[in-house]
mmCIF file of C-alpha atoms and ligand atoms in Angstrom:
data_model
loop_
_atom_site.group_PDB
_atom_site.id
_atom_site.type_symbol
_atom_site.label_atom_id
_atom_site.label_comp_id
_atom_site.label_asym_id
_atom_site.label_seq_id
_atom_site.Cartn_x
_atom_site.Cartn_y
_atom_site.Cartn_z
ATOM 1 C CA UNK A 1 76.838 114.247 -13.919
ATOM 2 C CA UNK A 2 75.628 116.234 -16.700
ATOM 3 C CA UNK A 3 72.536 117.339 -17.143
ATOM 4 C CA UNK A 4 73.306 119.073 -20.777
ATOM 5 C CA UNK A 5 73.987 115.799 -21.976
ATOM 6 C CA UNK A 6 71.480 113.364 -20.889
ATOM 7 C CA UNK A 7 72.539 110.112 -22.503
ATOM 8 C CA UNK A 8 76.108 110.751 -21.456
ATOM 9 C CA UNK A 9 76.584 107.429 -19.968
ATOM 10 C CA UNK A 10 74.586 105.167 -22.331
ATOM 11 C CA UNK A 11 76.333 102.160 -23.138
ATOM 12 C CA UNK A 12 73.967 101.587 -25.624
ATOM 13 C CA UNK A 13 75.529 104.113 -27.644
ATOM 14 C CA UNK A 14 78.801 102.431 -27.812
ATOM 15 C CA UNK A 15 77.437 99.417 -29.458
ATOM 16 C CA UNK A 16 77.678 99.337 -32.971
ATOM 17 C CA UNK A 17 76.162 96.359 -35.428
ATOM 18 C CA UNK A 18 74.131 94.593 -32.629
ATOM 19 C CA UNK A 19 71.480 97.392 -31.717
ATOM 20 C CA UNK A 20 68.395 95.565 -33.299
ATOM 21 C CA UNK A 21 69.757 92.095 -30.651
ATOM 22 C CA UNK A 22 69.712 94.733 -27.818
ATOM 23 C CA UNK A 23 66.243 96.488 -28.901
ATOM 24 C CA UNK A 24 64.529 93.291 -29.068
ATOM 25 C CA UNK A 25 65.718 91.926 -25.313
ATOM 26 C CA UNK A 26 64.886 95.729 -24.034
ATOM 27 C CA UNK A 27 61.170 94.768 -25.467
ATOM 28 C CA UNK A 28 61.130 90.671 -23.957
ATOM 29 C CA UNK A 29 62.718 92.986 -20.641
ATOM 30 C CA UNK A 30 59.674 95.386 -20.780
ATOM 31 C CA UNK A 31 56.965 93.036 -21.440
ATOM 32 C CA UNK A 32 58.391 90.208 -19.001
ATOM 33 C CA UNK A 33 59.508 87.833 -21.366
ATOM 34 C CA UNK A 34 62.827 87.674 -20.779
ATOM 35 C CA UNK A 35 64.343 84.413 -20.546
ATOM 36 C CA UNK A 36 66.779 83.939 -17.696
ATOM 37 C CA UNK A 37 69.124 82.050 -18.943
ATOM 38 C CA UNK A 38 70.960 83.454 -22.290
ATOM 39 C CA UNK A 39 73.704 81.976 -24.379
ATOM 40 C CA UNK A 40 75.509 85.145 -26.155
ATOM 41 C CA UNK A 41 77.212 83.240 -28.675
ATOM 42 C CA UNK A 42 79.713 85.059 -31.688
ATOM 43 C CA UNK A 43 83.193 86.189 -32.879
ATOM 44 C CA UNK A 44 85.394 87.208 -29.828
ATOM 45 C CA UNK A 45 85.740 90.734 -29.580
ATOM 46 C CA UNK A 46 82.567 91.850 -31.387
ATOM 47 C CA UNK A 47 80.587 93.758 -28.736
ATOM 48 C CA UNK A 48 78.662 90.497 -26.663
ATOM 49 C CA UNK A 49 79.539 91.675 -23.240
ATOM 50 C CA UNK A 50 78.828 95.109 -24.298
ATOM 51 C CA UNK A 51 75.419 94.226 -24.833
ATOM 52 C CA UNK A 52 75.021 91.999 -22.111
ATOM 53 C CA UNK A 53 75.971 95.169 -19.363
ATOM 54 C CA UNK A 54 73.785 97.707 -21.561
ATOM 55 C CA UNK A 55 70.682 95.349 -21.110
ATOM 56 C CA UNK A 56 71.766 95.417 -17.045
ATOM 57 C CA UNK A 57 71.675 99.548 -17.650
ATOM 58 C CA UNK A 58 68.339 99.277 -19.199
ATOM 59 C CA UNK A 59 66.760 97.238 -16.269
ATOM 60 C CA UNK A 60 68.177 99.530 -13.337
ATOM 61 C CA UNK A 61 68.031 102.703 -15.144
ATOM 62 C CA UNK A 62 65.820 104.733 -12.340
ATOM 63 C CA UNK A 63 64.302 107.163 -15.297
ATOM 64 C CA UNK A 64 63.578 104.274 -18.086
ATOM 65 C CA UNK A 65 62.897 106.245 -21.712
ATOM 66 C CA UNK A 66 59.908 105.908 -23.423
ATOM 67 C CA UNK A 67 61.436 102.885 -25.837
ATOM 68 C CA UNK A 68 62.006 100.966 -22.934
ATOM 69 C CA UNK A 69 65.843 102.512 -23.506
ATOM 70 C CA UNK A 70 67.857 103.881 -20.271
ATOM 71 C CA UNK A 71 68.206 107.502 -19.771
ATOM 72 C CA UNK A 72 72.173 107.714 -19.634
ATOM 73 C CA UNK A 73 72.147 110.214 -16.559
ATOM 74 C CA UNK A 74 70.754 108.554 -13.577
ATOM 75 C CA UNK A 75 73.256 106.753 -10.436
ATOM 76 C CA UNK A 76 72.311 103.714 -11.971
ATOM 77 C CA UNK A 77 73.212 103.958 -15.390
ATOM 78 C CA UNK A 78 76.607 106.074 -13.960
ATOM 79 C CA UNK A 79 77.359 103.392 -12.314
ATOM 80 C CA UNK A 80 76.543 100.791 -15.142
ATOM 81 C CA UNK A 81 78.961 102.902 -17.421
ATOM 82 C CA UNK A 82 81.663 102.956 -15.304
ATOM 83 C CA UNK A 83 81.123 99.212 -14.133
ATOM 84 C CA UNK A 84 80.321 100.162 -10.691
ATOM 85 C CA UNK A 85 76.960 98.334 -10.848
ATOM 86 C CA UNK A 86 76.016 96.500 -7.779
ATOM 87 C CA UNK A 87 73.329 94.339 -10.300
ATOM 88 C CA UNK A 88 75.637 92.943 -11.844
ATOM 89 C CA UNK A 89 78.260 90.382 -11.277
ATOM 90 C CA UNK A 90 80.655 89.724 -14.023
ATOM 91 C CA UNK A 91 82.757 86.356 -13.523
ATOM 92 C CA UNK A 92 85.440 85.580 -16.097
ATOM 93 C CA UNK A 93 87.875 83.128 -16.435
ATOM 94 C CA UNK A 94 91.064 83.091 -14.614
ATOM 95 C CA UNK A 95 93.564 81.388 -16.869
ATOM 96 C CA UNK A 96 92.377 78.604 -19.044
ATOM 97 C CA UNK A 97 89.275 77.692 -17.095
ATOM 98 C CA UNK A 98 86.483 78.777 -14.844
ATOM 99 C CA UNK A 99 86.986 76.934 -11.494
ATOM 100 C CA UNK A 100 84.705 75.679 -8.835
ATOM 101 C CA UNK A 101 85.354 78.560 -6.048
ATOM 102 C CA UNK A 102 84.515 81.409 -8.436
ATOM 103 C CA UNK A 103 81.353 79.716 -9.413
ATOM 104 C CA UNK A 104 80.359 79.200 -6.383
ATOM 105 C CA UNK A 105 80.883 83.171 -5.638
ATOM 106 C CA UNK A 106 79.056 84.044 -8.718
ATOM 107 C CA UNK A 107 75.702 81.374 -7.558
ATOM 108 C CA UNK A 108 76.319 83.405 -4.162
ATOM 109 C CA UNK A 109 75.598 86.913 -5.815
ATOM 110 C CA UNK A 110 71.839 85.918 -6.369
ATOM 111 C CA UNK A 111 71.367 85.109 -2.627
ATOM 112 C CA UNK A 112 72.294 88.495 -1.516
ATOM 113 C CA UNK A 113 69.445 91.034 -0.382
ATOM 114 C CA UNK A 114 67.914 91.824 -3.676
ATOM 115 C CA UNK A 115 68.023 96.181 -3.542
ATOM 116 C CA UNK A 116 67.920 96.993 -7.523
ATOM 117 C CA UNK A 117 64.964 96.035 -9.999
ATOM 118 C CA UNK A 118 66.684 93.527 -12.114
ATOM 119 C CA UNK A 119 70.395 91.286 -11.262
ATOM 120 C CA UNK A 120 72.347 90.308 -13.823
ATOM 121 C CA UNK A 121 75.186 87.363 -13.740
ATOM 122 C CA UNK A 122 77.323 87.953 -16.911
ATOM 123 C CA UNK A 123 80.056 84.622 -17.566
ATOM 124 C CA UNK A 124 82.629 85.891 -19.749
ATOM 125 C CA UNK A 125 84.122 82.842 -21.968
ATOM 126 C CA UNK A 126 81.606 80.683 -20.490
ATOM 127 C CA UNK A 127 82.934 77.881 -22.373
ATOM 128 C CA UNK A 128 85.483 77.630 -20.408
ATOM 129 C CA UNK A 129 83.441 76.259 -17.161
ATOM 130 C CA UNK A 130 84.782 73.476 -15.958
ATOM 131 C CA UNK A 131 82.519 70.322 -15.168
ATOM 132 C CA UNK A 132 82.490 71.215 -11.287
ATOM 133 C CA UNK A 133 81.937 75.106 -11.691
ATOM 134 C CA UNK A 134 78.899 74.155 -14.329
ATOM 135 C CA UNK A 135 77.654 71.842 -11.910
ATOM 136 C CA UNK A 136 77.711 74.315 -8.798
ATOM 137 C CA UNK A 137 76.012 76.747 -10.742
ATOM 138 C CA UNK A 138 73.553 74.377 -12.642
ATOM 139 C CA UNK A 139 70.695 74.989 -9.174
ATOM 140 C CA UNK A 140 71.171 78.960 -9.890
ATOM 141 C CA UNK A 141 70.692 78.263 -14.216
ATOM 142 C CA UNK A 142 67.333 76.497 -13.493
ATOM 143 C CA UNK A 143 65.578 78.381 -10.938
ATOM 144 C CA UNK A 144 67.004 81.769 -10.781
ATOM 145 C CA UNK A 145 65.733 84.269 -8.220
ATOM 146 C CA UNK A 146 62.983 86.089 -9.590
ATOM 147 C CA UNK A 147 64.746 89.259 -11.903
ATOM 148 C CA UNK A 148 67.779 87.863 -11.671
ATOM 149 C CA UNK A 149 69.841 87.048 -15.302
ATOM 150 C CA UNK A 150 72.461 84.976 -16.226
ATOM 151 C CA UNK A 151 74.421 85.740 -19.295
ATOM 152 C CA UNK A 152 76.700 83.502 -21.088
ATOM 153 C CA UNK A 153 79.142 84.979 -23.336
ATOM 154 C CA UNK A 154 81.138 82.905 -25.491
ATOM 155 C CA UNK A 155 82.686 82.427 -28.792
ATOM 156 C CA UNK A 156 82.174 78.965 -29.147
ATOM 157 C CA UNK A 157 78.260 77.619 -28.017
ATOM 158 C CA UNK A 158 79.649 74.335 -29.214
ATOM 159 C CA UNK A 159 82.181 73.972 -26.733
ATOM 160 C CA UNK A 160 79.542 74.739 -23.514
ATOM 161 C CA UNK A 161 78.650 71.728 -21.539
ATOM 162 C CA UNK A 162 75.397 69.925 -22.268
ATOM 163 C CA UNK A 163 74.146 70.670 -19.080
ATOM 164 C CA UNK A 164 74.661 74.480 -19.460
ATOM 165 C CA UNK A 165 73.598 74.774 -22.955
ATOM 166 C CA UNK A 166 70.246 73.219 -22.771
ATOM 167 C CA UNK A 167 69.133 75.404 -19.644
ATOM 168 C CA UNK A 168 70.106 78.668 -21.754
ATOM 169 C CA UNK A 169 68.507 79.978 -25.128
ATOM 170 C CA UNK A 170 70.699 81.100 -27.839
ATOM 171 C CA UNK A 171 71.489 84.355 -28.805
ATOM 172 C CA UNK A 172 73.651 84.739 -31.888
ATOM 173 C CA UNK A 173 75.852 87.912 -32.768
ATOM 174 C CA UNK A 174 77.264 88.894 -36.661
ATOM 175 C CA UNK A 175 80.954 89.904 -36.983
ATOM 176 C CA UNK A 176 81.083 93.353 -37.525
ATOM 177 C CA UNK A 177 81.003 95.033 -41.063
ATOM 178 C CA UNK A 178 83.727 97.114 -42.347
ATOM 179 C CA UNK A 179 81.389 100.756 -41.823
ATOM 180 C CA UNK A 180 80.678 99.681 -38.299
ATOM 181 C CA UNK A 181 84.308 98.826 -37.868
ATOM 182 C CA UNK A 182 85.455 102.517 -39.203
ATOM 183 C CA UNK A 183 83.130 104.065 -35.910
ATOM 184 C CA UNK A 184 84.758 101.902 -33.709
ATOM 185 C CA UNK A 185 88.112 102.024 -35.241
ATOM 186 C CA UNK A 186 88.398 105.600 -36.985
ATOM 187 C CA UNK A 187 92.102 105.861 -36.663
ATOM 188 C CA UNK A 188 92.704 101.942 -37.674
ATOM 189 C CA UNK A 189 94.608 100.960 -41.156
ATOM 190 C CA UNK A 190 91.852 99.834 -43.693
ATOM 191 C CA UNK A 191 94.290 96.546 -44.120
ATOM 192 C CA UNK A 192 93.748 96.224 -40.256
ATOM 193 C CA UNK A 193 90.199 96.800 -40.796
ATOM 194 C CA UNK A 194 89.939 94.182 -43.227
ATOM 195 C CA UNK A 195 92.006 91.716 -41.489
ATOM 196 C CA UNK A 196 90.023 91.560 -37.993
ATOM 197 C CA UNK A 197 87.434 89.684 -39.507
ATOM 198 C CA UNK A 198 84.456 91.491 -38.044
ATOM 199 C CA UNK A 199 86.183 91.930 -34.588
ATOM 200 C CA UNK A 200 86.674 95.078 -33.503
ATOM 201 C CA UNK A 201 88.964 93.843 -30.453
ATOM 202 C CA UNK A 202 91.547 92.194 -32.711
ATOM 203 C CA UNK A 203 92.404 95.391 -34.366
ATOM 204 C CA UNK A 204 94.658 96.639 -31.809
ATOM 205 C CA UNK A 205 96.621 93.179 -31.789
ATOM 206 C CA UNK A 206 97.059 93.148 -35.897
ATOM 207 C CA UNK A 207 98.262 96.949 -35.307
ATOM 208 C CA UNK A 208 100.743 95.759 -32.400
ATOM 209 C CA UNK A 209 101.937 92.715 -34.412
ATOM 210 C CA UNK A 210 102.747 95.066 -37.699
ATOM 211 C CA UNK A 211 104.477 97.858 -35.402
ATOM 212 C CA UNK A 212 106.513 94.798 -34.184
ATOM 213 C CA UNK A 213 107.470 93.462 -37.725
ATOM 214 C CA UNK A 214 105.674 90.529 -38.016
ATOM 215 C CA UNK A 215 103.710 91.030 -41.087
ATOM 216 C CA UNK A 216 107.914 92.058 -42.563
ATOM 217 C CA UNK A 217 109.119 88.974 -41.077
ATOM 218 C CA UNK A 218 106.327 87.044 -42.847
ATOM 219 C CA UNK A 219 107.103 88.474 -46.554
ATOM 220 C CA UNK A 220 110.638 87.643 -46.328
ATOM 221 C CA UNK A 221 109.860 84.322 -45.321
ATOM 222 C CA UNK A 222 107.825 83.812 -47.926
ATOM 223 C CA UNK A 223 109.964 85.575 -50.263
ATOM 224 C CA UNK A 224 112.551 82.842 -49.382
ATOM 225 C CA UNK A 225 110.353 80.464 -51.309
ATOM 226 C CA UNK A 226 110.272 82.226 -54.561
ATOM 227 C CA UNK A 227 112.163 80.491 -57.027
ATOM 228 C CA UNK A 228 114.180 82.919 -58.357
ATOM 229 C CA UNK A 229 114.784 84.747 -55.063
ATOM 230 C CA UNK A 230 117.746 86.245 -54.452
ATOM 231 C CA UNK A 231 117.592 85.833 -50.431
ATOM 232 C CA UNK A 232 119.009 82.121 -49.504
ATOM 233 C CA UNK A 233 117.756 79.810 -47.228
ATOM 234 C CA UNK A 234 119.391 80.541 -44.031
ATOM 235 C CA UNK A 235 122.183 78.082 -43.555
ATOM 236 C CA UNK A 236 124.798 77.207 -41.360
ATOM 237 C CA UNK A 237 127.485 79.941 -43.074
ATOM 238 C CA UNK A 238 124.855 82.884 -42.843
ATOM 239 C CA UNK A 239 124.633 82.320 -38.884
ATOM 240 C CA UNK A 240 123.927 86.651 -38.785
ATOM 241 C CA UNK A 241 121.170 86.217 -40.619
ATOM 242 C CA UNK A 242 119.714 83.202 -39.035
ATOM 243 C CA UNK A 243 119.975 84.311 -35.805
ATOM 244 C CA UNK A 244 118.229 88.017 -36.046
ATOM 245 C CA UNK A 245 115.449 86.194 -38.604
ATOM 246 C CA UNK A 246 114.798 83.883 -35.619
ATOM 247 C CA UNK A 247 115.951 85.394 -32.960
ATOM 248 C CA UNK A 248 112.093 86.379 -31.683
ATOM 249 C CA UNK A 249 110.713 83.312 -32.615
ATOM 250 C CA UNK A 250 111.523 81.603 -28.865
ATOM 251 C CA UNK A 251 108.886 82.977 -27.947
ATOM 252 C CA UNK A 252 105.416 81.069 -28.550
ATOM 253 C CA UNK A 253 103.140 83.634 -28.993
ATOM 254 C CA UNK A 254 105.522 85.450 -31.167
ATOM 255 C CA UNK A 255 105.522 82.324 -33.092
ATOM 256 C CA UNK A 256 101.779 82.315 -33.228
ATOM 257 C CA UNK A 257 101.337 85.703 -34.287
ATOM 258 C CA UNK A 258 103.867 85.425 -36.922
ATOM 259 C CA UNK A 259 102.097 82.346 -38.185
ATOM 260 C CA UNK A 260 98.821 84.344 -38.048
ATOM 261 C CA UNK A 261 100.540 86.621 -40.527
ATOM 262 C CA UNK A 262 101.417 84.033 -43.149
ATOM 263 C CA UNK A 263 98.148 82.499 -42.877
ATOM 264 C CA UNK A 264 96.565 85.780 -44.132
ATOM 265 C CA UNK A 265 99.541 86.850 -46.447
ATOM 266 C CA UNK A 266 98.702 83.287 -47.955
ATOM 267 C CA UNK A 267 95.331 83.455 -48.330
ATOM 268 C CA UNK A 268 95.792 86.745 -49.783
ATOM 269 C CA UNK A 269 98.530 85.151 -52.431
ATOM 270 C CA UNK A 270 95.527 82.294 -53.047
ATOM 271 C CA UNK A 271 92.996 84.616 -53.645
ATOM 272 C CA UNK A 272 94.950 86.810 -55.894
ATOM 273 C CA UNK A 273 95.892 84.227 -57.693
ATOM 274 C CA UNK A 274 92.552 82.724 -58.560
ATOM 275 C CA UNK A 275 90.656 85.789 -58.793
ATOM 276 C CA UNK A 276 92.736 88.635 -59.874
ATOM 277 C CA UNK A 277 90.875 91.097 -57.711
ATOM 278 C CA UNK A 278 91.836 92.983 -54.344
ATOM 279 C CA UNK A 279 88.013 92.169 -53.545
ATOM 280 C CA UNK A 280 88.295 90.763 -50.078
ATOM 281 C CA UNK A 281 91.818 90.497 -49.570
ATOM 282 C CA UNK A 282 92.772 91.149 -46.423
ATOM 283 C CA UNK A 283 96.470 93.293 -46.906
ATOM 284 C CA UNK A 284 95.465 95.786 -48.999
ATOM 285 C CA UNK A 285 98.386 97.936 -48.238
ATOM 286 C CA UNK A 286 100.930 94.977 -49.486
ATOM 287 C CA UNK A 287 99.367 94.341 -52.767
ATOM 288 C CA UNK A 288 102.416 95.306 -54.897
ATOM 289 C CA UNK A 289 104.232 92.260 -52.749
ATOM 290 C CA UNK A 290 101.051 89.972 -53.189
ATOM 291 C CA UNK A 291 101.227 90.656 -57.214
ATOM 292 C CA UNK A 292 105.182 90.355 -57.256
ATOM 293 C CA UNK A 293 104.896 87.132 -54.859
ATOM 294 C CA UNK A 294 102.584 85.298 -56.965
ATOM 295 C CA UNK A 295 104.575 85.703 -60.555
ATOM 296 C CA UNK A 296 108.270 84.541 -58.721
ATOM 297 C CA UNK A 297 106.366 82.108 -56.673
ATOM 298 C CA UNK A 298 106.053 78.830 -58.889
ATOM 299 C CA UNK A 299 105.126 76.231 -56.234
ATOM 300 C CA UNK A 300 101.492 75.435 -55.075
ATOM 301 C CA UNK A 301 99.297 77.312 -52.668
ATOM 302 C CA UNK A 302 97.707 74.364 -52.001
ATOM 303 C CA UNK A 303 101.551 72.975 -51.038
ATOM 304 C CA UNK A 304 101.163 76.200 -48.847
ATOM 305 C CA UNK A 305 98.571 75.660 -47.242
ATOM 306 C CA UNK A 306 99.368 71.733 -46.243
ATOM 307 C CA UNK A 307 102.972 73.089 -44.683
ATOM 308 C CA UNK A 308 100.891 75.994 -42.654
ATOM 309 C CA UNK A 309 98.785 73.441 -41.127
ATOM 310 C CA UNK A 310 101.748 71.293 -40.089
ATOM 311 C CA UNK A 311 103.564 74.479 -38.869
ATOM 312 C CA UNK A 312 100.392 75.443 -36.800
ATOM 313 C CA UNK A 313 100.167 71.941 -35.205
ATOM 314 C CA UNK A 314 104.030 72.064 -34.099
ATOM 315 C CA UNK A 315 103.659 75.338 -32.793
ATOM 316 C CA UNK A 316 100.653 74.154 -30.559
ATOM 317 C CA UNK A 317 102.707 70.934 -29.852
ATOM 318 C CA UNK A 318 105.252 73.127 -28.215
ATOM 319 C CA UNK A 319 108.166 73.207 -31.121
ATOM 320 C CA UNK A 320 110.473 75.400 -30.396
ATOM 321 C CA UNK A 321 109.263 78.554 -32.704
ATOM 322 C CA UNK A 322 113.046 78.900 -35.211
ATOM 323 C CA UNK A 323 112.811 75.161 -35.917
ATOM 324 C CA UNK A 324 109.549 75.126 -37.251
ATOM 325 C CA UNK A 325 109.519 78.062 -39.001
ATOM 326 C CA UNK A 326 112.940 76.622 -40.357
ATOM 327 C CA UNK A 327 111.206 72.977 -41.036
ATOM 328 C CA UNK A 328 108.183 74.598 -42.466
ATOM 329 C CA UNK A 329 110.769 76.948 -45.421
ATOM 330 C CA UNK A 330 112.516 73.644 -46.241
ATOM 331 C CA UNK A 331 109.537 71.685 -46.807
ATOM 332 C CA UNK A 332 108.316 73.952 -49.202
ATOM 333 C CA UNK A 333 111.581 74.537 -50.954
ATOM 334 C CA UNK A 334 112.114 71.325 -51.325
ATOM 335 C CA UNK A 335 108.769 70.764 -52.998
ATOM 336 C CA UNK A 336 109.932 73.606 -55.521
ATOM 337 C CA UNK A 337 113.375 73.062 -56.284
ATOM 338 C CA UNK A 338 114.755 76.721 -56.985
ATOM 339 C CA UNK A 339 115.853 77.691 -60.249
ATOM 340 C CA UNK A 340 118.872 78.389 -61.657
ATOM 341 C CA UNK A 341 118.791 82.194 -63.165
ATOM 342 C CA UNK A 342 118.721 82.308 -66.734
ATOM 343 C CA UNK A 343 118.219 78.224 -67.035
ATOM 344 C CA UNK A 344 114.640 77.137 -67.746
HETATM 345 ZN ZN1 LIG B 401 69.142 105.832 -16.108
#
């Protein structure tokens, strides 16, 4: 460890956006008024669980600062930076739900010798409990050990059982704005930026998702619709084209992400077309498409937006990706009839 650098392993300096949430648990932390049950609730990919482990640093840091902050140098924080901490327990989901058996092993944590000043339980997508692994753990929510923790993280406090919610107390987080996105994110696209909606961890995704031609794939498709376009509606004759548009689309998540594209492409047409201003549109690098889009488009955004929703809901019906996409261009073309060039 370094002793130049003091605060070299301070995960509180890695936060960005959420320092005053962190300051004022440090303080309830300090002055014993900590509850022990919290509800981190906000935007996936934001910084929650980021928080949740620095507060863990702060309460087994072995040389606390005078601001009730930890020092960044001690074993403890070391091994709170490199998530080696033996105070804290981090349980997250395994597939679509959090079962009984890892509950159980989570509850178990707190009856272990107690050896460090303060244990934390942090439940990643805590939403996500299922009735039996909320009601193994319920015991543990309502009488902790004393300095023990538990931390629920989720992106949805609506979705956490009654039972949970009630015995925690609410902690709400702020997407990110776009200046505390740039520290994160320094090397991110600003349209990237713009498009994660606060999130910090969906800006690697919308970066993958470009590099893999979805955002392309979504222009043409839309371009399809425009009533003068030159591209045709893929038919039986142009089987080439049909089958290297859709060739990807077999795959759901593909299908998802590609919908994800047209969803902001769209709103970015809707916007543009109302307001006339690049304020708060999303692709900022594709505005000469967005303007071009909107005077060869005729049809209704509104038409749009109705087909979207019906694409989304066959995707998450299981629809095979290429017939959907397919259903969802010939509903809209047939809602706007194309134009013959030249005619009126
Ligand atoms: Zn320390």
């Amino acid at each position: 460890m370094d002793s130049l650098n003091p605060s070299k392993y301070l995960l509180s300096a890695q936060i960005q956006g959420h320092q005053d949430i962190l300051n004022r648990l440090c303080l309830d932390l300090k002055t014993k008024r900590l509850p022990s049950c919290l509800a981190f609730s906000g935007p996936a990919g934001i910084g929650k669980k980021l928080v949740a482990k620095a507060l863990a640093q702060v309460a087994n840091c072995e040389k606390p600062q005078d601001r009730g902050m930890a020092c960044g140098n001690c074993g403890s924080c070391y091994r709170a930076f490199k998530n080696q901490s033996e105070s804290v327990f981090e349980l997250t989901p395994q597939g679509q739900s959090i079962r009984i058996d890892d509950a159980r092993k989570a509850a178990e944590f707190f009856n272990l010798q107690n050896i460090s000043p303060a244990r934390f339980l942090i439940i990643d997508d805590a939403d996500l409990l299922n009735v039996q692994a909320a009601n193994s753990l319920l015991k543990t929510l309502e009488e902790p050990p004393s300095n023990s923790y538990i931390i629920l993280v989720t992106s949805s406090l609506w979705k956490l059982l009654p039972t949970i919610k009630s015995r925690s107390v609410p902690i709400i987080f702020r997407p990110l704005n776009l200046s505390e996105l740039k520290l994160l994110s320094p090397q991110a696209p600003l349209w990237a930026l713009h498009s994660s909606y606060g999130q910090v961890g969906r800006i690697e995704n919308l970066i993958l998702w470009d590099k893999q031609g979805l955002r392309d794939k979504a222009t043409i498709m839309l371009s399809l619709l425009e009533s003068r376009s030159s591209v045709s509606l893929p038919s039986k004759d142009s089987k080439t084209f049909k089958e290297n548009f859709f060739s990807s689309l077999s795959h759901k998540e593909t299908s998802l992400n590609l919908l994800k594209c047209l969803q902001s492409l769209i709103r970015d047409l809707f916007l543009w077309r109302t307001t006339q201003s690049t304020d708060g549109l999303l692709n900022i690098d594709r505005l000469p498409w967005i303007q071009s889009f909107n005077l060869s488009f005729q049809g209704s955004v509104d038409d749009l937006a109705t087909e979207l929703q019906i694409l989304e809901k066959k995707l998450y019906a299981h629809v095979e990706g290429s017939l959907a996409f397919e259903s969802f261009i010939l509903s809209i073309t047939n809602k706007n009839p194309k134009k013959e060039s030249g005619s009126k």
